[in-house]
Coordinates of C-alpha atoms in Angstrom, one line a residue:
Chain A
M1 CA 139.2 81.9 99.2
I2 CA 135.7 81.2 100.3
D3 CA 134.1 78.1 98.9
Y4 CA 131.3 79.8 96.8
K5 CA 129.5 76.5 96.3
L6 CA 128.6 76.5 99.9
L7 CA 127.5 80.2 99.8
E8 CA 125.5 79.5 96.7
A9 CA 123.7 76.6 98.5
L10 CA 122.9 78.9 101.4
A11 CA 121.6 81.7 99.1
T12 CA 119.4 79.2 97.1
V13 CA 117.9 77.6 100.3
V14 CA 116.9 81.1 101.5
E15 CA 115.6 82.2 98.2
C16 CA 113.6 79.0 97.6
G17 CA 112.5 78.7 101.2
G18 CA 113.6 75.1 101.6
F19 CA 116.2 72.4 101.1
E20 CA 114.3 70.4 98.6
R21 CA 113.4 73.3 96.3
A22 CA 117.0 74.5 96.5
G23 CA 118.2 71.1 95.4
D24 CA 115.8 71.2 92.5
S25 CA 117.0 74.7 91.5
L26 CA 120.7 73.7 91.6
G27 CA 120.2 70.2 90.2
L28 CA 121.4 68.6 93.4
S29 CA 119.8 66.2 95.9
Q30 CA 118.3 67.5 99.1
S31 CA 121.0 65.7 101.1
A32 CA 123.8 67.3 99.0
I33 CA 122.3 70.7 99.9
S34 CA 122.1 69.8 103.6
Q35 CA 125.7 68.7 103.5
R36 CA 126.9 72.0 102.0
I37 CA 125.0 73.9 104.7
R38 CA 126.5 71.7 107.4
T39 CA 130.0 72.2 106.0
L40 CA 129.5 75.9 106.0
E41 CA 128.3 75.9 109.6
I42 CA 131.2 73.8 110.7
R43 CA 133.7 76.1 109.0
L44 CA 132.0 79.1 110.4
G45 CA 131.6 77.6 113.9
Q46 CA 128.0 78.8 114.1
P47 CA 124.6 78.2 112.5
V48 CA 123.8 80.1 109.2
L49 CA 120.1 79.1 109.2
V50 CA 117.3 78.9 111.8
R51 CA 114.7 76.3 111.0
S52 CA 111.8 77.4 113.2
P53 CA 109.4 79.1 113.3
A54 CA 110.3 79.7 109.6
L55 CA 113.4 79.0 107.7
K56 CA 115.6 82.0 107.6
A57 CA 119.2 83.1 107.8
T58 CA 120.9 83.8 111.1
P59 CA 122.7 87.2 111.4
A60 CA 125.9 85.4 110.4
G61 CA 124.1 83.8 107.5
Q62 CA 122.7 87.2 106.5
R63 CA 126.2 88.6 106.2
L64 CA 127.2 85.8 104.0
L65 CA 124.2 86.3 101.8
N66 CA 125.0 90.0 101.5
H67 CA 128.5 89.1 100.5
V68 CA 127.3 86.7 97.8
Q69 CA 125.0 89.4 96.6
Q70 CA 127.9 91.8 96.3
V71 CA 130.1 89.2 94.5
Q72 CA 127.2 88.5 92.1
L73 CA 127.0 92.3 91.4
L74 CA 130.7 92.4 90.6
E75 CA 130.3 89.3 88.4
R76 CA 127.6 91.2 86.5
D77 CA 130.2 94.0 85.8
L78 CA 132.7 91.3 84.7
A79 CA 130.2 89.7 82.3
R80 CA 129.7 93.1 80.6
S81 CA 133.4 93.2 79.7
L82 CA 133.6 89.4 79.0
P83 CA 130.3 88.7 77.3
T84 CA 131.3 85.1 76.7
L85 CA 130.8 84.4 80.4
D86 CA 127.3 83.4 81.3
Q87 CA 125.3 86.3 82.3
P88 CA 125.0 85.8 86.1
S89 CA 121.9 86.5 88.0
A90 CA 122.0 88.9 90.9
R91 CA 119.4 90.1 93.4
L92 CA 120.1 93.3 95.1
R93 CA 118.8 93.7 98.7
I94 CA 117.7 97.2 99.3
A95 CA 116.0 98.7 102.5
L96 CA 113.6 101.6 101.8
N97 CA 110.8 103.5 103.3
A98 CA 107.2 102.2 102.7
D99 CA 106.0 105.5 101.2
S100 CA 108.7 105.6 98.5
L101 CA 107.9 102.0 97.5
A102 CA 104.2 102.8 97.4
T103 CA 104.7 105.9 95.2
W104 CA 107.7 106.9 93.0
W105 CA 110.2 104.1 93.4
A106 CA 109.2 101.7 90.6
D107 CA 108.9 104.5 88.1
A108 CA 112.4 105.7 88.8
I109 CA 114.2 102.4 88.6
G110 CA 111.8 100.2 86.5
E111 CA 113.5 101.0 83.2
F112 CA 116.9 100.4 84.6
C113 CA 115.9 96.9 85.9
W114 CA 114.2 96.2 82.6
E115 CA 117.4 97.0 80.7
E116 CA 119.9 95.3 83.0
G117 CA 117.7 92.3 84.0
L118 CA 118.4 93.1 87.7
L119 CA 116.3 91.5 90.4
L120 CA 115.5 93.4 93.6
D121 CA 115.0 92.1 97.1
L122 CA 113.2 95.0 98.7
V123 CA 112.7 95.3 102.5
I124 CA 110.7 98.0 104.2
E125 CA 112.4 99.4 107.2
D126 CA 112.4 102.5 109.4
Q127 CA 115.5 104.6 108.7
D128 CA 117.3 103.6 111.9
I129 CA 116.8 99.9 111.3
G130 CA 117.6 100.3 107.6
L131 CA 120.9 102.0 108.3
R132 CA 121.8 99.4 111.0
R133 CA 121.1 96.6 108.5
M134 CA 123.4 98.4 106.1
R135 CA 126.2 98.7 108.8
E136 CA 125.7 95.0 109.5
G137 CA 126.2 94.2 105.8
D138 CA 122.7 92.8 105.5
V139 CA 121.5 95.2 102.7
A140 CA 123.5 96.7 99.8
A141 CA 121.7 100.0 99.9
C142 CA 119.2 102.0 102.0
L143 CA 116.8 104.8 101.0
C144 CA 115.8 106.8 104.0
S145 CA 115.5 110.3 105.5
S146 CA 118.8 110.2 107.4
P147 CA 121.7 112.2 105.9
Q148 CA 124.2 110.5 108.2
A149 CA 126.5 108.4 106.0
V150 CA 127.5 104.9 107.1
A151 CA 131.3 104.4 107.3
G152 CA 132.5 103.0 103.9
A153 CA 129.3 104.0 102.2
R154 CA 128.3 107.0 100.1
C155 CA 125.2 109.1 100.9
V156 CA 123.5 111.0 98.1
P157 CA 120.5 113.4 98.6
I158 CA 117.8 112.6 96.0
G159 CA 115.0 115.0 96.7
S160 CA 112.1 115.4 99.1
M161 CA 108.5 114.3 99.5
T162 CA 105.8 116.7 100.6
Y163 CA 103.5 115.4 103.3
L164 CA 100.0 116.9 103.9
P165 CA 97.8 116.4 107.0
L166 CA 94.7 114.9 105.5
A167 CA 91.3 113.5 106.4
T168 CA 87.8 113.4 104.9
P169 CA 85.7 116.5 104.9
R170 CA 83.1 114.7 107.1
Y171 CA 85.9 113.8 109.6
V172 CA 87.1 117.5 109.7
A173 CA 83.5 118.6 110.2
R174 CA 83.1 116.2 113.1
F175 CA 86.4 116.6 114.9
F176 CA 87.7 120.0 113.8
P177 CA 84.7 122.2 113.2
D178 CA 86.6 125.1 114.7
G179 CA 90.1 124.1 113.5
L180 CA 92.8 122.4 115.5
S181 CA 92.8 122.8 119.3
E182 CA 94.4 121.0 122.2
Q183 CA 91.0 119.5 123.2
A184 CA 89.9 118.5 119.6
L185 CA 93.3 116.7 119.2
Q186 CA 92.6 114.7 122.3
E187 CA 89.4 113.3 120.8
A188 CA 90.3 113.0 117.1
P189 CA 91.9 109.7 116.1
A190 CA 95.1 110.0 114.1
I191 CA 96.7 107.3 111.9
V192 CA 100.3 106.4 112.6
F193 CA 102.4 104.0 110.5
G194 CA 104.1 102.4 113.5
P195 CA 105.8 103.1 116.8
N196 CA 108.8 104.8 115.1
D197 CA 106.6 107.0 112.8
Q198 CA 107.1 110.5 114.2
L199 CA 105.6 112.4 111.2
Q200 CA 102.3 113.1 113.0
H201 CA 104.1 114.1 116.2
R202 CA 106.3 116.5 114.2
F203 CA 103.4 118.0 112.4
L204 CA 101.4 118.6 115.6
A205 CA 104.6 120.0 117.3
Q206 CA 104.9 122.4 114.3
C207 CA 101.3 123.5 115.0
G208 CA 102.2 124.1 118.7
F209 CA 100.7 120.9 120.2
L210 CA 102.8 118.5 122.2
G211 CA 101.9 115.3 124.0
T212 CA 100.0 112.2 123.1
F213 CA 96.9 111.7 121.0
P214 CA 94.7 108.8 120.2
H215 CA 95.7 106.9 117.1
H216 CA 95.3 103.8 114.9
L217 CA 98.4 101.9 114.0
C218 CA 98.6 100.9 110.3
P219 CA 101.9 99.6 109.0
S220 CA 100.9 99.8 105.3
S221 CA 101.3 102.9 103.1
E222 CA 98.2 102.1 100.9
G223 CA 96.3 100.9 104.0
F224 CA 97.1 104.3 105.6
V225 CA 95.4 106.1 102.7
K226 CA 92.5 103.7 102.8
L227 CA 91.9 104.3 106.5
A228 CA 92.0 108.1 106.0
T229 CA 89.7 107.9 103.0
A230 CA 87.2 105.7 105.0
G231 CA 87.1 108.6 107.6
M232 CA 88.9 106.6 110.3
G233 CA 91.5 109.3 111.1
Y234 CA 93.8 112.0 109.9
G235 CA 97.5 111.4 109.0
M236 CA 100.4 112.8 107.1
I237 CA 100.2 111.5 103.5
P238 CA 102.6 112.1 100.6
E239 CA 101.0 114.6 98.3
I240 CA 102.0 112.5 95.2
Q241 CA 100.1 109.5 96.6
V242 CA 96.7 111.2 96.8
K243 CA 96.5 113.6 93.9
T244 CA 93.2 112.0 92.7
Q245 CA 91.6 112.2 96.2
L246 CA 92.7 115.8 96.6
K247 CA 91.3 116.8 93.3
A248 CA 88.0 114.9 93.9
G249 CA 87.8 116.5 97.4
T250 CA 87.5 113.1 99.2
L251 CA 90.6 114.0 101.3
T252 CA 91.2 117.5 102.5
S253 CA 93.8 119.2 104.8
I254 CA 93.0 119.5 108.5
A255 CA 95.4 122.6 108.6
P256 CA 95.3 124.2 105.1
G257 CA 98.7 125.6 104.1
K258 CA 100.7 123.4 106.4
H259 CA 102.9 120.6 105.3
L260 CA 106.1 118.7 106.1
E261 CA 109.0 118.2 103.7
V262 CA 110.9 114.9 104.1
Q263 CA 114.3 114.8 102.5
L264 CA 115.4 111.4 101.2
Y265 CA 118.9 110.1 101.0
W266 CA 120.4 107.1 99.1
H267 CA 123.1 105.2 101.0
F268 CA 125.1 102.6 99.1
W269 CA 128.5 100.8 99.5
R270 CA 131.4 102.3 97.7
H271 CA 132.5 98.9 96.4
G272 CA 129.1 98.1 94.8
G273 CA 130.5 98.1 91.3
G274 CA 129.1 99.6 88.1
A275 CA 125.6 98.3 88.5
M276 CA 125.2 100.1 91.7
E277 CA 126.6 103.3 90.2
R278 CA 124.2 103.0 87.2
L279 CA 121.2 102.3 89.6
T280 CA 122.2 105.4 91.6
R281 CA 122.2 107.5 88.5
A282 CA 118.8 106.2 87.5
L283 CA 117.5 107.0 91.0
V284 CA 118.9 110.5 91.1
S285 CA 117.8 111.5 87.7
G286 CA 114.4 109.7 87.4
N287 CA 112.8 110.1 90.8
G288 CA 110.5 113.0 90.0
L289 CA 110.8 114.3 93.6
V290 CA 111.1 117.9 94.7
P291 CA 114.9 118.6 94.2
S292 CA 117.0 118.8 97.3
Chain B
M1 CA 93.5 90.2 140.9
I2 CA 96.2 91.6 138.6
D3 CA 97.4 95.1 139.4
Y4 CA 96.1 96.9 136.3
K5 CA 98.1 100.0 137.1
L6 CA 101.2 98.0 136.2
L7 CA 99.7 96.7 133.0
E8 CA 98.5 100.2 132.1
A9 CA 102.0 101.5 132.5
L10 CA 103.3 98.7 130.2
A11 CA 100.7 99.4 127.6
T12 CA 101.4 103.1 127.7
V13 CA 105.2 102.7 127.4
V14 CA 104.8 100.5 124.3
E15 CA 102.1 102.7 122.8
C16 CA 104.2 105.9 123.4
G17 CA 107.5 104.3 122.5
G18 CA 109.2 105.5 125.7
F19 CA 109.1 105.9 129.5
E20 CA 109.1 109.7 129.5
R21 CA 106.3 110.0 127.0
A22 CA 104.4 107.3 128.9
G23 CA 104.8 109.4 132.0
D24 CA 103.5 112.5 130.3
S25 CA 100.5 110.5 129.0
L26 CA 99.5 109.1 132.4
G27 CA 100.5 112.2 134.4
L28 CA 103.3 110.4 136.2
S29 CA 107.0 110.9 136.5
Q30 CA 109.4 108.8 134.3
S31 CA 110.7 107.1 137.5
A32 CA 107.2 106.2 138.6
I33 CA 106.7 104.5 135.3
S34 CA 110.1 102.7 135.6
Q35 CA 109.1 101.6 139.0
R36 CA 105.8 100.1 137.8
I37 CA 107.5 98.2 135.0
R38 CA 110.2 96.9 137.4
T39 CA 107.5 95.8 139.9
L40 CA 105.7 94.0 137.1
E41 CA 108.9 92.2 136.0
I42 CA 109.7 91.2 139.5
R43 CA 106.2 89.7 140.0
L44 CA 106.3 88.0 136.7
G45 CA 109.9 86.8 137.2
Q46 CA 110.9 87.8 133.7
P47 CA 111.3 90.9 131.6
V48 CA 108.3 92.5 129.8
L49 CA 110.3 94.9 127.7
V50 CA 113.4 94.8 125.7
R51 CA 115.2 98.1 125.4
S52 CA 117.5 97.4 122.4
P53 CA 117.7 97.8 119.4
A54 CA 114.2 99.3 119.8
L55 CA 111.9 99.4 122.8
K56 CA 109.4 96.6 122.5
A57 CA 107.5 94.1 124.5
T58 CA 108.9 90.6 125.2
P59 CA 106.7 87.7 124.3
A60 CA 105.5 87.7 127.9
G61 CA 105.0 91.4 127.7
Q62 CA 102.9 90.9 124.5
R63 CA 100.6 88.5 126.3
L64 CA 100.0 91.0 129.0
L65 CA 99.3 93.7 126.4
N66 CA 96.8 91.5 124.7
H67 CA 95.1 90.8 128.0
V68 CA 94.9 94.5 128.8
Q69 CA 93.4 95.0 125.3
Q70 CA 90.7 92.4 125.9
V71 CA 89.9 93.8 129.3
Q72 CA 89.6 97.2 127.8
L73 CA 87.2 95.8 125.2
L74 CA 85.1 94.3 128.0
E75 CA 85.2 97.7 129.8
R76 CA 83.8 99.2 126.6
D77 CA 80.8 96.9 126.7
L78 CA 80.3 97.8 130.4
A79 CA 80.4 101.5 129.6
R80 CA 77.5 101.0 127.2
S81 CA 75.3 99.6 130.0
L82 CA 76.7 102.0 132.6
P83 CA 77.1 105.3 130.7
T84 CA 78.1 107.2 133.8
L85 CA 81.4 105.4 133.7
D86 CA 84.0 107.2 131.6
Q87 CA 84.1 105.9 128.1
P88 CA 87.3 103.8 128.1
S89 CA 89.7 103.8 125.2
A90 CA 90.6 100.5 123.6
R91 CA 92.8 99.6 120.8
L92 CA 92.2 96.3 119.1
R93 CA 95.3 94.5 117.7
I94 CA 94.4 92.6 114.5
A95 CA 96.7 90.6 112.2
L96 CA 95.6 90.7 108.5
N97 CA 97.0 90.1 105.1
A98 CA 98.6 93.0 103.2
D99 CA 96.2 92.8 100.2
S100 CA 93.1 93.1 102.3
L101 CA 94.5 96.2 104.1
A102 CA 95.4 97.7 100.7
T103 CA 92.0 97.2 99.2
W104 CA 88.6 96.5 100.9
W105 CA 89.4 96.5 104.6
A106 CA 88.9 100.1 105.5
D107 CA 85.7 100.5 103.6
A108 CA 84.2 97.5 105.4
I109 CA 85.0 98.6 109.0
G110 CA 85.5 102.3 108.7
E111 CA 81.9 103.2 109.5
F112 CA 82.0 100.8 112.5
C113 CA 85.1 102.4 113.9
W114 CA 83.7 105.9 113.3
E115 CA 80.5 105.1 115.3
E116 CA 82.2 103.2 118.1
G117 CA 85.3 105.3 118.4
L118 CA 87.4 102.1 118.2
L119 CA 91.1 102.4 117.6
L120 CA 92.9 99.6 115.6
D121 CA 96.4 98.3 116.0
L122 CA 96.9 96.6 112.6
V123 CA 99.8 94.2 111.9
I124 CA 100.5 92.6 108.6
E125 CA 101.3 88.9 108.8
D126 CA 101.4 85.8 106.7
Q127 CA 98.6 83.5 107.7
D128 CA 100.7 81.0 109.6
I129 CA 102.4 83.7 111.6
G130 CA 99.1 85.5 112.2
L131 CA 97.4 82.4 113.5
R132 CA 100.4 81.7 115.7
R133 CA 100.3 85.2 117.2
M134 CA 96.6 84.5 117.8
R135 CA 97.3 81.3 119.6
E136 CA 100.0 83.1 121.7
G137 CA 97.4 85.7 122.7
D138 CA 99.3 88.4 120.9
V139 CA 96.4 89.6 118.6
A140 CA 92.7 89.6 119.3
A141 CA 91.7 88.6 115.7
C142 CA 93.3 87.4 112.5
L143 CA 92.1 87.8 108.9
C144 CA 93.8 85.2 106.6
S145 CA 93.2 82.4 104.1
S146 CA 93.3 79.5 106.6
P147 CA 90.0 77.9 107.5
Q148 CA 91.6 76.1 110.5
A149 CA 90.1 77.5 113.7
V150 CA 92.4 78.2 116.7
A151 CA 91.2 76.4 119.8
G152 CA 88.9 78.8 121.8
A153 CA 88.4 81.0 118.8
R154 CA 85.7 81.2 116.1
C155 CA 86.4 81.2 112.4
V156 CA 84.0 82.8 109.9
P157 CA 84.4 82.7 106.1
I158 CA 83.9 86.2 104.8
G159 CA 84.3 85.8 101.0
S160 CA 87.1 85.5 98.5
M161 CA 89.5 87.7 96.5
T162 CA 90.1 87.1 92.8
Y163 CA 93.8 87.3 91.8
L164 CA 94.9 87.8 88.1
P165 CA 98.4 87.1 86.7
L166 CA 99.3 90.6 85.4
A167 CA 102.0 92.5 83.7
T168 CA 102.3 95.4 81.2
P169 CA 101.6 94.7 77.5
R170 CA 105.2 95.6 76.7
Y171 CA 106.4 93.1 79.2
V172 CA 104.2 90.4 77.8
A173 CA 105.4 91.2 74.3
R174 CA 109.0 90.9 75.4
F175 CA 108.9 87.8 77.6
F176 CA 105.8 85.9 76.5
P177 CA 105.4 86.7 72.7
D178 CA 104.2 83.1 72.2
G179 CA 102.4 82.6 75.5
L180 CA 103.7 80.9 78.6
S181 CA 106.4 78.2 78.2
E182 CA 108.9 76.5 80.5
Q183 CA 111.7 78.4 78.8
A184 CA 110.0 81.8 78.9
L185 CA 109.2 81.4 82.6
Q186 CA 112.9 80.8 83.3
E187 CA 113.7 84.2 81.8
A188 CA 110.8 86.3 82.8
P189 CA 111.1 88.0 86.2
A190 CA 108.1 87.6 88.5
I191 CA 107.2 89.6 91.6
V192 CA 106.7 87.8 94.9
F193 CA 105.6 89.5 98.1
G194 CA 107.9 87.5 100.4
P195 CA 109.4 84.1 101.0
N196 CA 106.0 82.8 102.2
D197 CA 104.0 84.1 99.3
Q198 CA 103.1 81.0 97.2
L199 CA 100.5 82.6 95.0
Q200 CA 102.8 82.9 92.0
H201 CA 103.9 79.3 92.5
R202 CA 100.3 78.1 92.8
F203 CA 99.3 79.9 89.6
L204 CA 102.3 78.5 87.7
A205 CA 101.5 75.0 89.0
Q206 CA 97.9 75.4 87.8
C207 CA 99.4 76.2 84.4
G208 CA 101.5 73.0 84.6
F209 CA 104.8 74.6 85.4
L210 CA 106.8 73.5 88.5
G211 CA 110.1 74.5 89.8
T212 CA 111.8 77.9 90.5
F213 CA 111.7 81.1 88.5
P214 CA 113.5 84.5 88.8
H215 CA 111.7 87.0 90.9
H216 CA 111.8 90.3 92.7
L217 CA 110.8 90.4 96.4
C218 CA 108.5 93.3 97.2
P219 CA 106.8 93.2 100.7
S220 CA 104.3 96.0 99.9
S221 CA 100.9 95.5 98.2
E222 CA 101.0 98.9 96.6
G223 CA 104.7 98.6 95.7
F224 CA 103.8 95.2 94.1
V225 CA 101.3 96.9 91.7
K226 CA 103.8 99.7 91.0
L227 CA 106.6 97.3 90.1
A228 CA 104.2 95.4 87.8
T229 CA 103.0 98.7 86.2
A230 CA 106.6 99.8 85.7
G231 CA 107.2 96.7 83.7
M232 CA 109.5 95.0 86.2
G233 CA 107.7 91.7 86.4
Y234 CA 104.5 89.8 86.4
G235 CA 102.6 88.8 89.6
M236 CA 99.2 87.8 91.0
I237 CA 97.3 91.0 91.8
P238 CA 93.8 91.3 93.4
E239 CA 91.4 92.3 90.6
I240 CA 89.7 94.9 92.8
Q241 CA 93.1 96.7 93.3
V242 CA 93.8 97.3 89.6
K243 CA 90.4 98.0 88.0
T244 CA 91.7 101.3 86.6
Q245 CA 94.8 99.8 85.1
L246 CA 92.9 96.9 83.6
K247 CA 90.4 99.3 82.0
A248 CA 93.2 101.5 80.7
G249 CA 95.1 98.5 79.4
T250 CA 98.3 99.4 81.3
L251 CA 98.1 96.0 82.9
T252 CA 97.1 92.8 81.1
S253 CA 96.8 89.1 81.9
I254 CA 99.8 86.9 80.9
A255 CA 97.4 84.0 80.8
P256 CA 93.9 85.3 79.8
G257 CA 91.0 83.5 81.4
K258 CA 93.1 82.2 84.3
H259 CA 92.8 83.4 87.9
L260 CA 93.1 82.2 91.5
E261 CA 90.4 82.6 94.1
V262 CA 91.7 83.1 97.7
Q263 CA 89.1 82.5 100.4
L264 CA 89.4 84.7 103.5
Y265 CA 88.5 83.7 107.0
W266 CA 88.1 85.9 110.1
H267 CA 89.4 84.3 113.4
F268 CA 88.5 85.9 116.7
W269 CA 88.3 85.0 120.4
R270 CA 85.0 83.8 121.7
H271 CA 85.3 86.0 124.8
G272 CA 85.9 89.2 122.7
G273 CA 82.7 90.8 124.0
G274 CA 80.0 92.8 122.2
A275 CA 82.5 95.1 120.3
M276 CA 84.1 92.1 118.7
E277 CA 80.7 90.7 117.7
R278 CA 79.6 94.0 116.1
L279 CA 83.0 94.3 114.3
T280 CA 82.5 90.8 112.9
R281 CA 79.0 91.7 111.7
A282 CA 80.4 94.8 110.0
L283 CA 83.1 92.7 108.3
V284 CA 80.8 90.0 107.2
S285 CA 78.2 92.3 105.7
G286 CA 80.3 95.1 104.4
N287 CA 83.3 93.6 102.8
G288 CA 82.1 93.6 99.1
L289 CA 84.1 90.4 98.4
V290 CA 82.9 87.5 96.3
P291 CA 80.6 85.6 98.7
S292 CA 82.0 82.3 100.0

């Protein structure tokens, strides 16, 4: 069997961001930690950590971390049936889309984490990258808009988010006084989350406009709303994120009546144990999204 | 002089996320775009793009992109004195901290971008990484908490953000019924933005507690607030981000009277031209932060 002392040292170094702090956390000297990492690297025949520019796990190290995480989850199940065992800690690494994290995510799973004392390690990823990290064993679950299951994992639809094309009334009066047109869209700055964000393109295609358009890039869900509210551009925003602004009239649709529905799917490993199953139930029942 | 047609092809491929779309945008065939990129790579003696897992610029390609961006900024100044020139487009790549983008940033520079038609390419980075990207010529400016100027760049203090240690009243009643203590802090989950976020550590050190503590990782400013509001942990949150929650009492301090002030500094290249100077003026005068 794997020597879990070595894996625990690796997990702690990454979690604490350094050898000295990892030693403090495990009650070991810094050199004892270094020795464990070195032993692990010799056994594995490759590095598990890169030191520069910042301390982080190599791809091989990441797979080990994910394995530790899964083992800790299973230990959590074990501790429920053998309560005399120390309650183990576990942190679950989950990839999810920025808009879910900025809106409904915490409300759906907060109570579950409260009751189970589960810690989350959340990473924001585009769906393709999120699913790849899942295939590589780097995350235990992935929330994204792809229905395509990863081999060995389950995929559950959990509802959809409604996106509206929004800008300030002043912006609409300046750039779209006569509604959307090919020419107006060549002048009007949009807001795009990042190079892989195709929501604005999809919306414009739905309206019959193809091709490129000027845009800001803003890789922050809340920043996106702030840019739109400051009149800097139009963009597709989750309706649930801007209820206040819609009611107050500070944001308005650039194409009234039009919207995009984005279906969301929850991908998780089959061998995730009881905690993962209960988390999935919490997600499915408590998300408050439009049902699939 | 550099052949700017080649650099424009590179910038457009990265902006559009593909050769075909870049061709559409520039009115060229896909193979003409490929040819330009190839020529650029031959002249440079190294690749400017990586194709997999996602299309993106190599470090060398990034430096070229930043150069194009700076040239476009200077063209923008030129067009103001020679209005018969076509108004050129320019997108300014800026590294900034997530909390600024989630709160005051857009209000401070929105009007400026509105008037000048300037597009922004925002990237969220920890300060060390942001300043390194600046030194490498990958971003034109950086907003962060480090006062240490990069050689060749200016550094202007623009004010400070006040961070409070917040959680829900229910959370405080469960984990800190008798206030903060070494033991309570070993049980109470915190929320940390990422491995380089030391705000929680600094706050606890200020209160006399050193060492590690259990925590969620949540790399989203808005998600951070949502996790805290859902009762999942305590964390340092900008006061301006949660005025509503503080007033309603849904978030409360775990250590009343204590806070952290984070000074922010604006780093920008001296040769950024008039647009950069005007942007800096807008930032300094319109940020609404606590004056430095």
